[in-house]
PDB file of C-alpha atoms in Angstrom:
ATOM      1  CA  UNK A 221     -31.762 110.796  88.332  1.00 67.00           C
ATOM      2  CA  UNK A 222     -28.113 111.192  87.307  1.00 77.00           C
ATOM      3  CA  UNK A 223     -25.864 113.205  89.640  1.00 93.00           C
ATOM      4  CA  UNK A 224     -23.164 113.583  86.976  1.00 97.00           C
ATOM      5  CA  UNK A 225     -21.982 117.188  86.715  1.00 97.00           C
ATOM      6  CA  UNK A 226     -19.156 116.750  84.235  1.00 98.00           C
ATOM      7  CA  UNK A 227     -18.002 114.344  81.529  1.00 98.00           C
ATOM      8  CA  UNK A 228     -14.330 113.940  80.627  1.00 98.00           C
ATOM      9  CA  UNK A 229     -14.025 112.972  76.965  1.00 98.00           C
ATOM     10  CA  UNK A 230     -10.957 111.854  75.055  1.00 98.00           C
ATOM     11  CA  UNK A 231     -10.012 109.636  72.145  1.00 97.00           C
ATOM     12  CA  UNK A 232      -6.971 107.407  72.067  1.00 97.00           C
ATOM     13  CA  UNK A 233      -5.015 105.594  69.405  1.00 96.00           C
ATOM     14  CA  UNK A 234      -2.297 103.196  70.571  1.00 96.00           C
ATOM     15  CA  UNK A 235      -2.129 104.984  73.894  1.00 96.00           C
ATOM     16  CA  UNK A 236      -1.026 102.046  76.060  1.00 97.00           C
ATOM     17  CA  UNK A 237       2.234 103.757  77.116  1.00 96.00           C
ATOM     18  CA  UNK A 238       0.723 106.951  78.516  1.00 97.00           C
ATOM     19  CA  UNK A 239      -2.789 105.855  79.494  1.00 98.00           C
ATOM     20  CA  UNK A 240      -1.795 104.172  82.806  1.00 98.00           C
ATOM     21  CA  UNK A 241      -0.104 107.366  84.003  1.00 98.00           C
ATOM     22  CA  UNK A 242      -3.115 109.452  83.001  1.00 98.00           C
ATOM     23  CA  UNK A 243      -5.699 107.104  84.506  1.00 98.00           C
ATOM     24  CA  UNK A 244      -3.704 106.635  87.711  1.00 98.00           C
ATOM     25  CA  UNK A 245      -3.762 110.423  88.122  1.00 98.00           C
ATOM     26  CA  UNK A 246      -7.526 110.491  87.597  1.00 98.00           C
ATOM     27  CA  UNK A 247      -7.861 107.899  90.358  1.00 98.00           C
ATOM     28  CA  UNK A 248      -6.655 110.609  92.771  1.00 97.00           C
ATOM     29  CA  UNK A 249      -9.449 113.042  91.804  1.00 97.00           C
ATOM     30  CA  UNK A 250     -10.983 114.599  94.910  1.00 96.00           C
ATOM     31  CA  UNK A 251     -14.481 115.045  93.437  1.00 96.00           C
ATOM     32  CA  UNK A 252     -16.982 112.302  94.404  1.00 95.00           C
ATOM     33  CA  UNK A 253     -17.167 109.610  91.711  1.00 94.00           C
ATOM     34  CA  UNK A 254     -20.918 109.904  91.309  1.00 96.00           C
ATOM     35  CA  UNK A 255     -20.487 113.512  90.124  1.00 97.00           C
ATOM     36  CA  UNK A 256     -18.338 112.799  87.067  1.00 98.00           C
ATOM     37  CA  UNK A 257     -17.595 110.244  84.424  1.00 98.00           C
ATOM     38  CA  UNK A 258     -15.030 109.513  81.721  1.00 98.00           C
ATOM     39  CA  UNK A 259     -15.893 108.674  78.127  1.00 98.00           C
ATOM     40  CA  UNK A 260     -12.870 107.114  76.391  1.00 98.00           C
ATOM     41  CA  UNK A 261     -13.066 106.260  72.695  1.00 98.00           C
ATOM     42  CA  UNK A 262     -10.579 103.736  71.354  1.00 98.00           C
ATOM     43  CA  UNK A 263      -9.949 104.840  67.759  1.00 96.00           C
ATOM     44  CA  UNK A 264      -9.105 101.436  66.283  1.00 95.00           C
ATOM     45  CA  UNK A 265      -5.908 100.905  68.273  1.00 96.00           C
ATOM     46  CA  UNK A 266      -3.600  98.040  67.313  1.00 95.00           C
ATOM     47  CA  UNK A 267      -1.829  97.751  70.690  1.00 96.00           C
ATOM     48  CA  UNK A 268      -3.129  96.935  74.192  1.00 97.00           C
ATOM     49  CA  UNK A 269      -5.101 100.176  74.582  1.00 97.00           C
ATOM     50  CA  UNK A 270      -8.421  98.351  74.994  1.00 97.00           C
ATOM     51  CA  UNK A 271      -7.048  96.119  77.749  1.00 97.00           C
ATOM     52  CA  UNK A 272      -5.512  99.077  79.586  1.00 98.00           C
ATOM     53  CA  UNK A 273      -8.786 101.023  79.495  1.00 98.00           C
ATOM     54  CA  UNK A 274     -10.907  98.079  80.606  1.00 97.00           C
ATOM     55  CA  UNK A 275      -8.563  97.377  83.528  1.00 98.00           C
ATOM     56  CA  UNK A 276      -9.552 100.733  85.091  1.00 98.00           C
ATOM     57  CA  UNK A 277     -13.325 100.286  84.932  1.00 97.00           C
ATOM     58  CA  UNK A 278     -13.568  99.210  88.570  1.00 96.00           C
ATOM     59  CA  UNK A 279     -11.437 102.117  89.831  1.00 97.00           C
ATOM     60  CA  UNK A 280     -12.938 104.925  87.745  1.00 98.00           C
ATOM     61  CA  UNK A 281     -16.381 105.986  86.479  1.00 98.00           C
ATOM     62  CA  UNK A 282     -15.177 104.976  83.040  1.00 98.00           C
ATOM     63  CA  UNK A 283     -17.101 104.146  79.874  1.00 98.00           C
ATOM     64  CA  UNK A 284     -15.131 102.731  76.932  1.00 98.00           C
ATOM     65  CA  UNK A 285     -16.306 102.867  73.314  1.00 98.00           C
ATOM     66  CA  UNK A 286     -14.750 101.757  70.037  1.00 98.00           C
ATOM     67  CA  UNK A 287     -14.676 103.747  66.803  1.00 97.00           C
ATOM     68  CA  UNK A 288     -13.280 101.766  63.843  1.00 96.00           C
ATOM     69  CA  UNK A 289     -13.115 104.731  61.449  1.00 93.00           C
ATOM     70  CA  UNK A 290      -9.720 106.333  61.868  1.00 91.00           C
ATOM     71  CA  UNK A 291      -9.541 110.006  62.855  1.00 90.00           C
ATOM     72  CA  UNK A 292     -10.019 111.975  66.053  1.00 92.00           C
ATOM     73  CA  UNK A 293     -13.095 113.739  64.678  1.00 91.00           C
ATOM     74  CA  UNK A 294     -14.924 110.433  64.180  1.00 92.00           C
ATOM     75  CA  UNK A 295     -13.901 109.143  67.609  1.00 94.00           C
ATOM     76  CA  UNK A 296     -15.073 112.247  69.463  1.00 95.00           C
ATOM     77  CA  UNK A 297     -18.305 112.392  67.483  1.00 94.00           C
ATOM     78  CA  UNK A 298     -19.070 108.925  68.868  1.00 96.00           C
ATOM     79  CA  UNK A 299     -18.146 110.148  72.343  1.00 96.00           C
ATOM     80  CA  UNK A 300     -20.549 113.081  72.028  1.00 96.00           C
ATOM     81  CA  UNK A 301     -23.453 110.619  72.073  1.00 96.00           C
ATOM     82  CA  UNK A 302     -22.624 109.677  75.668  1.00 97.00           C
ATOM     83  CA  UNK A 303     -22.175 113.031  77.389  1.00 97.00           C
ATOM     84  CA  UNK A 304     -23.786 113.837  80.732  1.00 97.00           C
ATOM     85  CA  UNK A 305     -23.719 116.862  83.011  1.00 97.00           C
ATOM     86  CA  UNK A 306     -23.493 120.571  82.371  1.00 97.00           C
ATOM     87  CA  UNK A 307     -19.762 120.649  81.639  1.00 98.00           C
ATOM     88  CA  UNK A 308     -17.616 118.647  79.197  1.00 98.00           C
ATOM     89  CA  UNK A 309     -13.838 118.470  79.600  1.00 98.00           C
ATOM     90  CA  UNK A 310     -11.955 117.573  76.435  1.00 98.00           C
ATOM     91  CA  UNK A 311      -8.445 116.222  76.869  1.00 98.00           C
ATOM     92  CA  UNK A 312      -5.894 113.784  75.447  1.00 97.00           C
ATOM     93  CA  UNK A 313      -4.536 110.408  76.478  1.00 97.00           C
ATOM     94  CA  UNK A 314      -1.109 111.771  77.466  1.00 97.00           C
ATOM     95  CA  UNK A 315      -1.844 114.201  80.302  1.00 98.00           C
ATOM     96  CA  UNK A 316      -1.392 113.989  84.080  1.00 98.00           C
ATOM     97  CA  UNK A 317      -4.275 115.881  85.714  1.00 98.00           C
ATOM     98  CA  UNK A 318      -3.947 117.444  89.152  1.00 98.00           C
ATOM     99  CA  UNK A 319      -6.173 115.910  91.879  1.00 98.00           C
ATOM    100  CA  UNK A 320      -8.424 119.008  91.904  1.00 98.00           C
ATOM    101  CA  UNK A 321      -8.508 119.337  88.086  1.00 98.00           C
ATOM    102  CA  UNK A 322     -12.181 118.498  87.608  1.00 98.00           C
ATOM    103  CA  UNK A 323     -13.296 120.477  90.656  1.00 97.00           C
ATOM    104  CA  UNK A 324     -11.370 123.556  89.484  1.00 98.00           C
ATOM    105  CA  UNK A 325     -13.148 123.520  86.133  1.00 98.00           C
ATOM    106  CA  UNK A 326     -16.533 123.303  87.885  1.00 98.00           C
ATOM    107  CA  UNK A 327     -15.577 126.229  90.149  1.00 98.00           C
ATOM    108  CA  UNK A 328     -14.402 128.208  87.133  1.00 98.00           C
ATOM    109  CA  UNK A 329     -17.657 127.611  85.238  1.00 98.00           C
ATOM    110  CA  UNK A 330     -19.633 128.767  88.280  1.00 98.00           C
ATOM    111  CA  UNK A 331     -17.490 131.877  88.850  1.00 98.00           C
ATOM    112  CA  UNK A 332     -17.556 132.931  85.174  1.00 98.00           C
ATOM    113  CA  UNK A 333     -21.198 132.534  84.077  1.00 97.00           C
ATOM    114  CA  UNK A 334     -20.749 134.796  81.028  1.00 98.00           C
ATOM    115  CA  UNK A 335     -18.149 132.420  79.538  1.00 98.00           C
ATOM    116  CA  UNK A 336     -18.809 129.015  77.993  1.00 98.00           C
ATOM    117  CA  UNK A 337     -15.329 127.934  76.820  1.00 98.00           C
ATOM    118  CA  UNK A 338     -12.571 127.381  79.366  1.00 98.00           C
ATOM    119  CA  UNK A 339      -8.869 126.650  79.130  1.00 98.00           C
ATOM    120  CA  UNK A 340      -6.558 125.426  81.879  1.00 98.00           C
ATOM    121  CA  UNK A 341      -2.827 125.408  82.558  1.00 98.00           C
ATOM    122  CA  UNK A 342      -0.642 122.960  80.619  1.00 98.00           C
ATOM    123  CA  UNK A 343       2.928 122.371  81.784  1.00 98.00           C
ATOM    124  CA  UNK A 344       5.444 119.848  80.429  1.00 98.00           C
ATOM    125  CA  UNK A 345       6.281 116.410  81.767  1.00 98.00           C
ATOM    126  CA  UNK A 346       9.475 115.773  79.781  1.00 98.00           C
ATOM    127  CA  UNK A 347      10.521 112.141  79.278  1.00 96.00           C
ATOM    128  CA  UNK A 348      13.807 113.589  78.046  1.00 96.00           C
ATOM    129  CA  UNK A 349      15.047 117.091  78.793  1.00 95.00           C
ATOM    130  CA  UNK A 350      14.973 119.144  75.593  1.00 96.00           C
ATOM    131  CA  UNK A 351      18.047 120.892  74.246  1.00 95.00           C
ATOM    132  CA  UNK A 352      18.471 124.581  75.201  1.00 95.00           C
ATOM    133  CA  UNK A 353      17.945 125.680  71.579  1.00 94.00           C
ATOM    134  CA  UNK A 354      14.513 124.045  71.527  1.00 96.00           C
ATOM    135  CA  UNK A 355      13.417 125.685  74.776  1.00 96.00           C
ATOM    136  CA  UNK A 356      14.662 129.095  73.620  1.00 95.00           C
ATOM    137  CA  UNK A 357      13.542 129.116  69.995  1.00 95.00           C
ATOM    138  CA  UNK A 358      10.882 126.404  69.745  1.00 96.00           C
ATOM    139  CA  UNK A 359       7.228 127.366  69.563  1.00 95.00           C
ATOM    140  CA  UNK A 360       6.282 125.326  72.632  1.00 97.00           C
ATOM    141  CA  UNK A 361       2.567 126.121  72.352  1.00 96.00           C
ATOM    142  CA  UNK A 362       2.451 124.803  68.786  1.00 96.00           C
ATOM    143  CA  UNK A 363       4.736 121.870  69.515  1.00 97.00           C
ATOM    144  CA  UNK A 364       3.430 120.637  72.869  1.00 97.00           C
ATOM    145  CA  UNK A 365       0.331 122.756  73.678  1.00 97.00           C
ATOM    146  CA  UNK A 366       2.173 124.375  76.604  1.00 97.00           C
ATOM    147  CA  UNK A 367       0.601 127.631  77.811  1.00 97.00           C
ATOM    148  CA  UNK A 368       2.427 128.583  81.003  1.00 95.00           C
ATOM    149  CA  UNK A 369       2.922 132.142  79.770  1.00 95.00           C
ATOM    150  CA  UNK A 370      -0.786 132.725  79.070  1.00 96.00           C
ATOM    151  CA  UNK A 371      -2.300 135.205  81.557  1.00 93.00           C
ATOM    152  CA  UNK A 372      -5.519 134.495  83.398  1.00 96.00           C
ATOM    153  CA  UNK A 373      -8.624 136.117  81.950  1.00 98.00           C
ATOM    154  CA  UNK A 374     -10.703 136.366  78.747  1.00 98.00           C
ATOM    155  CA  UNK A 375      -8.899 135.034  75.669  1.00 98.00           C
ATOM    156  CA  UNK A 376      -9.504 134.299  72.017  1.00 97.00           C
ATOM    157  CA  UNK A 377     -10.792 130.790  71.425  1.00 96.00           C
ATOM    158  CA  UNK A 378      -7.754 130.376  69.146  1.00 95.00           C
ATOM    159  CA  UNK A 379      -5.696 130.003  72.343  1.00 96.00           C
ATOM    160  CA  UNK A 380      -7.725 127.092  73.708  1.00 96.00           C
ATOM    161  CA  UNK A 381      -5.552 123.953  73.827  1.00 94.00           C
ATOM    162  CA  UNK A 382      -6.999 120.484  73.345  1.00 92.00           C
ATOM    163  CA  UNK A 383      -5.237 118.700  76.221  1.00 96.00           C
ATOM    164  CA  UNK A 384      -6.937 120.929  78.813  1.00 98.00           C
ATOM    165  CA  UNK A 385     -10.208 122.535  77.753  1.00 98.00           C
ATOM    166  CA  UNK A 386     -13.798 122.555  78.966  1.00 98.00           C
ATOM    167  CA  UNK A 387     -17.120 123.598  77.453  1.00 98.00           C
ATOM    168  CA  UNK A 388     -20.633 124.133  78.676  1.00 98.00           C
ATOM    169  CA  UNK A 389     -22.585 121.254  77.206  1.00 96.00           C
ATOM    170  CA  UNK A 390     -25.375 123.622  76.189  1.00 96.00           C
ATOM    171  CA  UNK A 391     -23.205 125.187  73.430  1.00 96.00           C
ATOM    172  CA  UNK A 392     -21.771 122.038  71.905  1.00 94.00           C
ATOM    173  CA  UNK A 393     -24.416 120.830  69.494  1.00 86.00           C
ATOM    174  CA  UNK A 394     -24.685 117.234  68.267  1.00 83.00           C
ATOM    175  CA  UNK A 395     -21.066 116.454  67.447  1.00 84.00           C
ATOM    176  CA  UNK A 396     -17.396 117.318  67.365  1.00 88.00           C
ATOM    177  CA  UNK A 397     -17.733 119.288  64.140  1.00 84.00           C
ATOM    178  CA  UNK A 398     -14.507 120.403  62.455  1.00 85.00           C
ATOM    179  CA  UNK A 399     -13.270 120.601  58.868  1.00 81.00           C
ATOM    180  CA  UNK A 400     -13.008 117.182  57.200  1.00 76.00           C
ATOM    181  CA  UNK A 401      -9.464 115.877  57.174  1.00 81.00           C
ATOM    182  CA  UNK A 402      -8.302 118.074  60.048  1.00 85.00           C
ATOM    183  CA  UNK A 403      -6.605 116.490  63.045  1.00 85.00           C
ATOM    184  CA  UNK A 404      -4.935 113.195  63.981  1.00 84.00           C
ATOM    185  CA  UNK A 405      -5.509 110.323  61.558  1.00 81.00           C
ATOM    186  CA  UNK A 406      -3.365 107.202  61.754  1.00 78.00           C
ATOM    187  CA  UNK A 407      -3.993 106.406  58.079  1.00 81.00           C
ATOM    188  CA  UNK A 408      -1.887 109.361  56.870  1.00 83.00           C
ATOM    189  CA  UNK A 409       1.715 110.250  57.714  1.00 82.00           C
ATOM    190  CA  UNK A 410       1.194 114.013  57.699  1.00 88.00           C
ATOM    191  CA  UNK A 411      -2.177 115.519  58.615  1.00 91.00           C
ATOM    192  CA  UNK A 412      -3.165 119.158  59.085  1.00 93.00           C
ATOM    193  CA  UNK A 413      -3.211 119.916  62.808  1.00 94.00           C
ATOM    194  CA  UNK A 414      -5.446 122.381  64.640  1.00 93.00           C
ATOM    195  CA  UNK A 415      -8.717 120.519  65.103  1.00 93.00           C
ATOM    196  CA  UNK A 416      -9.055 121.669  68.722  1.00 93.00           C
ATOM    197  CA  UNK A 417      -8.581 125.300  67.668  1.00 93.00           C
ATOM    198  CA  UNK A 418     -11.058 124.943  64.808  1.00 93.00           C
ATOM    199  CA  UNK A 419     -13.654 123.457  67.156  1.00 95.00           C
ATOM    200  CA  UNK A 420     -13.302 126.264  69.715  1.00 96.00           C
ATOM    201  CA  UNK A 421     -13.284 128.966  67.018  1.00 95.00           C
ATOM    202  CA  UNK A 422     -16.526 127.627  65.570  1.00 94.00           C
ATOM    203  CA  UNK A 423     -18.189 127.890  68.972  1.00 96.00           C
ATOM    204  CA  UNK A 424     -16.781 131.397  69.439  1.00 97.00           C
ATOM    205  CA  UNK A 425     -18.167 132.411  66.051  1.00 95.00           C
ATOM    206  CA  UNK A 426     -21.577 131.243  67.298  1.00 95.00           C
ATOM    207  CA  UNK A 427     -21.336 133.629  70.252  1.00 97.00           C
ATOM    208  CA  UNK A 428     -19.514 131.691  72.988  1.00 98.00           C
ATOM    209  CA  UNK A 429     -16.729 133.469  74.899  1.00 98.00           C
ATOM    210  CA  UNK A 430     -13.493 131.905  76.167  1.00 98.00           C
ATOM    211  CA  UNK A 431     -11.699 132.293  79.503  1.00 98.00           C
ATOM    212  CA  UNK A 432      -8.301 130.973  80.610  1.00 98.00           C
ATOM    213  CA  UNK A 433      -7.468 129.991  84.184  1.00 98.00           C
ATOM    214  CA  UNK A 434      -4.257 128.625  85.669  1.00 97.00           C
ATOM    215  CA  UNK A 435      -6.131 126.635  88.317  1.00 97.00           C
ATOM    216  CA  UNK A 436      -7.335 123.545  86.376  1.00 98.00           C
ATOM    217  CA  UNK A 437      -3.892 122.099  85.677  1.00 98.00           C
ATOM    218  CA  UNK A 438      -2.439 119.165  83.758  1.00 98.00           C
ATOM    219  CA  UNK A 439       1.085 118.083  82.915  1.00 98.00           C
ATOM    220  CA  UNK A 440       1.480 117.101  79.255  1.00 98.00           C
ATOM    221  CA  UNK A 441       3.681 114.049  78.722  1.00 98.00           C
ATOM    222  CA  UNK A 442       6.252 114.857  76.032  1.00 97.00           C
ATOM    223  CA  UNK A 443       7.712 111.622  74.675  1.00 96.00           C
ATOM    224  CA  UNK A 444      11.455 111.258  74.077  1.00 95.00           C
ATOM    225  CA  UNK A 445      11.154 111.334  70.319  1.00 95.00           C
ATOM    226  CA  UNK A 446       9.154 114.538  70.390  1.00 97.00           C
ATOM    227  CA  UNK A 447      12.156 116.685  71.312  1.00 97.00           C
ATOM    228  CA  UNK A 448      14.200 115.535  68.308  1.00 96.00           C
ATOM    229  CA  UNK A 449      14.640 117.935  65.404  1.00 95.00           C
ATOM    230  CA  UNK A 450      13.029 115.595  62.870  1.00 95.00           C
ATOM    231  CA  UNK A 451       9.774 115.310  64.820  1.00 96.00           C
ATOM    232  CA  UNK A 452       9.731 119.045  65.538  1.00 97.00           C
ATOM    233  CA  UNK A 453      10.096 119.947  61.847  1.00 97.00           C
ATOM    234  CA  UNK A 454       7.387 117.484  60.819  1.00 97.00           C
ATOM    235  CA  UNK A 455       5.184 119.176  63.390  1.00 97.00           C
ATOM    236  CA  UNK A 456       5.975 122.485  61.688  1.00 97.00           C
ATOM    237  CA  UNK A 457       4.724 121.078  58.399  1.00 97.00           C
ATOM    238  CA  UNK A 458       1.516 119.864  60.047  1.00 97.00           C
ATOM    239  CA  UNK A 459       1.063 123.310  61.540  1.00 97.00           C
ATOM    240  CA  UNK A 460       1.421 124.912  58.103  1.00 97.00           C
ATOM    241  CA  UNK A 461      -1.125 122.495  56.633  1.00 96.00           C
ATOM    242  CA  UNK A 462      -3.547 123.311  59.418  1.00 95.00           C
ATOM    243  CA  UNK A 463      -3.168 127.082  58.976  1.00 95.00           C
ATOM    244  CA  UNK A 464      -4.673 126.825  55.502  1.00 94.00           C
ATOM    245  CA  UNK A 465      -7.826 125.255  56.960  1.00 93.00           C
ATOM    246  CA  UNK A 466      -8.106 126.898  60.377  1.00 92.00           C
ATOM    247  CA  UNK A 467      -7.060 130.410  59.312  1.00 91.00           C
ATOM    248  CA  UNK A 468      -8.135 130.787  55.644  1.00 90.00           C
ATOM    249  CA  UNK A 469      -8.354 134.560  56.221  1.00 90.00           C
ATOM    250  CA  UNK A 470      -4.553 134.661  56.239  1.00 90.00           C
ATOM    251  CA  UNK A 471      -4.477 133.641  52.580  1.00 92.00           C
ATOM    252  CA  UNK A 472      -7.573 135.234  51.046  1.00 88.00           C
ATOM    253  CA  UNK A 473      -5.786 138.419  49.963  1.00 86.00           C
ATOM    254  CA  UNK A 474      -2.599 136.635  48.870  1.00 86.00           C
ATOM    255  CA  UNK A 475      -1.817 136.538  45.138  1.00 89.00           C
ATOM    256  CA  UNK A 476      -2.134 132.994  43.803  1.00 89.00           C
ATOM    257  CA  UNK A 477      -0.977 131.228  40.653  1.00 87.00           C
ATOM    258  CA  UNK A 478      -2.396 127.806  39.838  1.00 85.00           C
ATOM    259  CA  UNK A 479      -4.075 127.894  43.233  1.00 85.00           C
ATOM    260  CA  UNK A 480      -0.829 128.391  45.179  1.00 90.00           C
ATOM    261  CA  UNK A 481       0.096 131.487  47.224  1.00 93.00           C
ATOM    262  CA  UNK A 482       2.901 133.090  45.207  1.00 93.00           C
ATOM    263  CA  UNK A 483       4.990 134.498  48.068  1.00 92.00           C
ATOM    264  CA  UNK A 484       4.997 131.234  50.044  1.00 92.00           C
ATOM    265  CA  UNK A 485       5.895 129.260  46.910  1.00 93.00           C
ATOM    266  CA  UNK A 486       8.749 131.597  45.949  1.00 93.00           C
ATOM    267  CA  UNK A 487      10.198 131.628  49.453  1.00 93.00           C
ATOM    268  CA  UNK A 488      10.045 127.852  49.617  1.00 93.00           C
ATOM    269  CA  UNK A 489      11.797 127.546  46.231  1.00 93.00           C
ATOM    270  CA  UNK A 490      14.497 130.027  47.219  1.00 91.00           C
ATOM    271  CA  UNK A 491      15.112 128.274  50.538  1.00 92.00           C
ATOM    272  CA  UNK A 492      15.087 124.717  49.175  1.00 92.00           C
ATOM    273  CA  UNK A 493      18.771 124.721  48.094  1.00 92.00           C
ATOM    274  CA  UNK A 494      19.763 126.745  51.176  1.00 88.00           C
ATOM    275  CA  UNK A 495      18.102 124.190  53.448  1.00 90.00           C
ATOM    276  CA  UNK A 496      20.592 121.568  52.298  1.00 88.00           C
ATOM    277  CA  UNK A 497      23.418 123.837  53.434  1.00 90.00           C
ATOM    278  CA  UNK A 498      21.654 124.830  56.673  1.00 91.00           C
ATOM    279  CA  UNK A 499      21.365 121.166  57.682  1.00 89.00           C
ATOM    280  CA  UNK A 500      25.155 121.086  57.886  1.00 89.00           C
ATOM    281  CA  UNK A 501      25.055 123.744  60.599  1.00 90.00           C
ATOM    282  CA  UNK A 502      25.308 122.548  64.210  1.00 90.00           C
ATOM    283  CA  UNK A 503      22.026 122.179  66.105  1.00 89.00           C
ATOM    284  CA  UNK A 504      21.078 125.605  67.376  1.00 90.00           C
ATOM    285  CA  UNK A 505      18.839 128.627  67.065  1.00 90.00           C
ATOM    286  CA  UNK A 506      19.761 129.811  63.548  1.00 91.00           C
ATOM    287  CA  UNK A 507      19.489 126.337  62.044  1.00 94.00           C
ATOM    288  CA  UNK A 508      16.167 125.728  63.772  1.00 95.00           C
ATOM    289  CA  UNK A 509      14.574 129.049  62.811  1.00 94.00           C
ATOM    290  CA  UNK A 510      15.447 128.639  59.125  1.00 94.00           C
ATOM    291  CA  UNK A 511      14.344 125.003  58.914  1.00 96.00           C
ATOM    292  CA  UNK A 512      11.180 125.650  60.938  1.00 97.00           C
ATOM    293  CA  UNK A 513      10.094 128.462  58.599  1.00 96.00           C
ATOM    294  CA  UNK A 514      10.727 126.222  55.595  1.00 96.00           C
ATOM    295  CA  UNK A 515       8.747 123.365  57.166  1.00 97.00           C
ATOM    296  CA  UNK A 516       5.753 125.625  57.808  1.00 97.00           C
ATOM    297  CA  UNK A 517       5.881 126.912  54.203  1.00 96.00           C
ATOM    298  CA  UNK A 518       6.085 123.355  52.944  1.00 96.00           C
ATOM    299  CA  UNK A 519       2.972 122.478  54.936  1.00 96.00           C
ATOM    300  CA  UNK A 520       1.087 125.475  53.546  1.00 96.00           C
ATOM    301  CA  UNK A 521       1.968 124.531  49.966  1.00 96.00           C
ATOM    302  CA  UNK A 522       1.235 120.869  50.580  1.00 95.00           C
ATOM    303  CA  UNK A 523      -2.266 121.677  51.804  1.00 95.00           C
ATOM    304  CA  UNK A 524      -2.992 124.033  48.894  1.00 94.00           C
ATOM    305  CA  UNK A 525      -1.854 121.324  46.462  1.00 93.00           C
ATOM    306  CA  UNK A 526      -4.056 118.816  48.256  1.00 91.00           C
ATOM    307  CA  UNK A 527      -7.055 121.131  47.994  1.00 87.00           C
ATOM    308  CA  UNK A 528      -6.345 121.862  44.320  1.00 87.00           C
ATOM    309  CA  UNK A 529      -6.198 118.134  43.586  1.00 84.00           C
ATOM    310  CA  UNK A 530      -9.500 117.550  45.395  1.00 79.00           C
ATOM    311  CA  UNK A 531     -11.125 120.421  43.480  1.00 77.00           C
ATOM    312  CA  UNK A 532      -9.899 119.063  40.140  1.00 77.00           C
ATOM    313  CA  UNK A 533     -11.309 115.628  40.979  1.00 73.00           C
ATOM    314  CA  UNK A 534     -14.666 117.199  41.814  1.00 66.00           C
ATOM    315  CA  UNK A 535     -14.731 119.135  38.520  1.00 63.00           C
ATOM    316  CA  UNK A 536     -13.810 116.048  36.475  1.00 61.00           C
ATOM    317  CA  UNK A 537     -16.458 114.039  38.299  1.00 65.00           C
ATOM    318  CA  UNK A 538     -19.110 116.677  37.582  1.00 62.00           C
ATOM    319  CA  UNK A 539     -18.107 116.894  33.919  1.00 62.00           C
ATOM    320  CA  UNK A 540     -18.196 113.130  33.621  1.00 63.00           C
ATOM    321  CA  UNK A 541     -21.717 113.046  35.044  1.00 61.00           C
ATOM    322  CA  UNK A 542     -23.039 115.393  32.352  1.00 57.00           C
TER     323      UNK A 542
END
């Protein structure tokens, strides 16, 4: 009979640079190895990810699987077929867990029997120190999933962050079910983000309650390029795209023309010429706030256009079938 109490599940795509740091940290876990296991899904990586993962099989209770279809949703759905234990920890391939990380989640689940969704502390591990304007004005939760300012206690599932979250296995169902096209996908340059939030919100809608604790802790590796303005603004666009899917209630009452929210479209149009001028400003708070807002609007409009195109294709297909 299996003694496994908890499964750690993550997907990885071209994660060879951060995986050794993550897996080395897991080697220091204080919980006995027979009480936990790791399910890692290689999502069709083109680097040495597979070799890195396989090199840790003798040091960790690690199972490695391969999912050729690109997209985090497909990778985690494969991983869901191999879960064991009463608790499932979902994470990413670029975190540094504390030695008592797994044990703290098990303690939390035992101490809070009325809750089934759990979030833990996420602090930054900067490869390059970010500029003061980014620390002061950047939305660090959206950008890097940092949650150091989140108080301990019951929370909305919308505040659960993918790099450090746990779920009672009894509430999960058969797969990692989120909206199609949501989340990381290496086949597209810009994808709508928010798959972790959508997953937790779906479980909350089904009756599960969420709790945040600062005790299960990880450090989130923030790569050098991720503190540059270009990456940050692209992240803003992804966030806007994801809002349309994850929070459709925000747009239901908005006036639309040709399927686009009028206010967002007008603001984007008005700011488009101004953005050219703003980019001549020195890096700082004002420049960032204006360009960030424009990037989020652009993501919102991009996703509405994408949905309108998909709907038109469906209508034409149905008409052609008649």
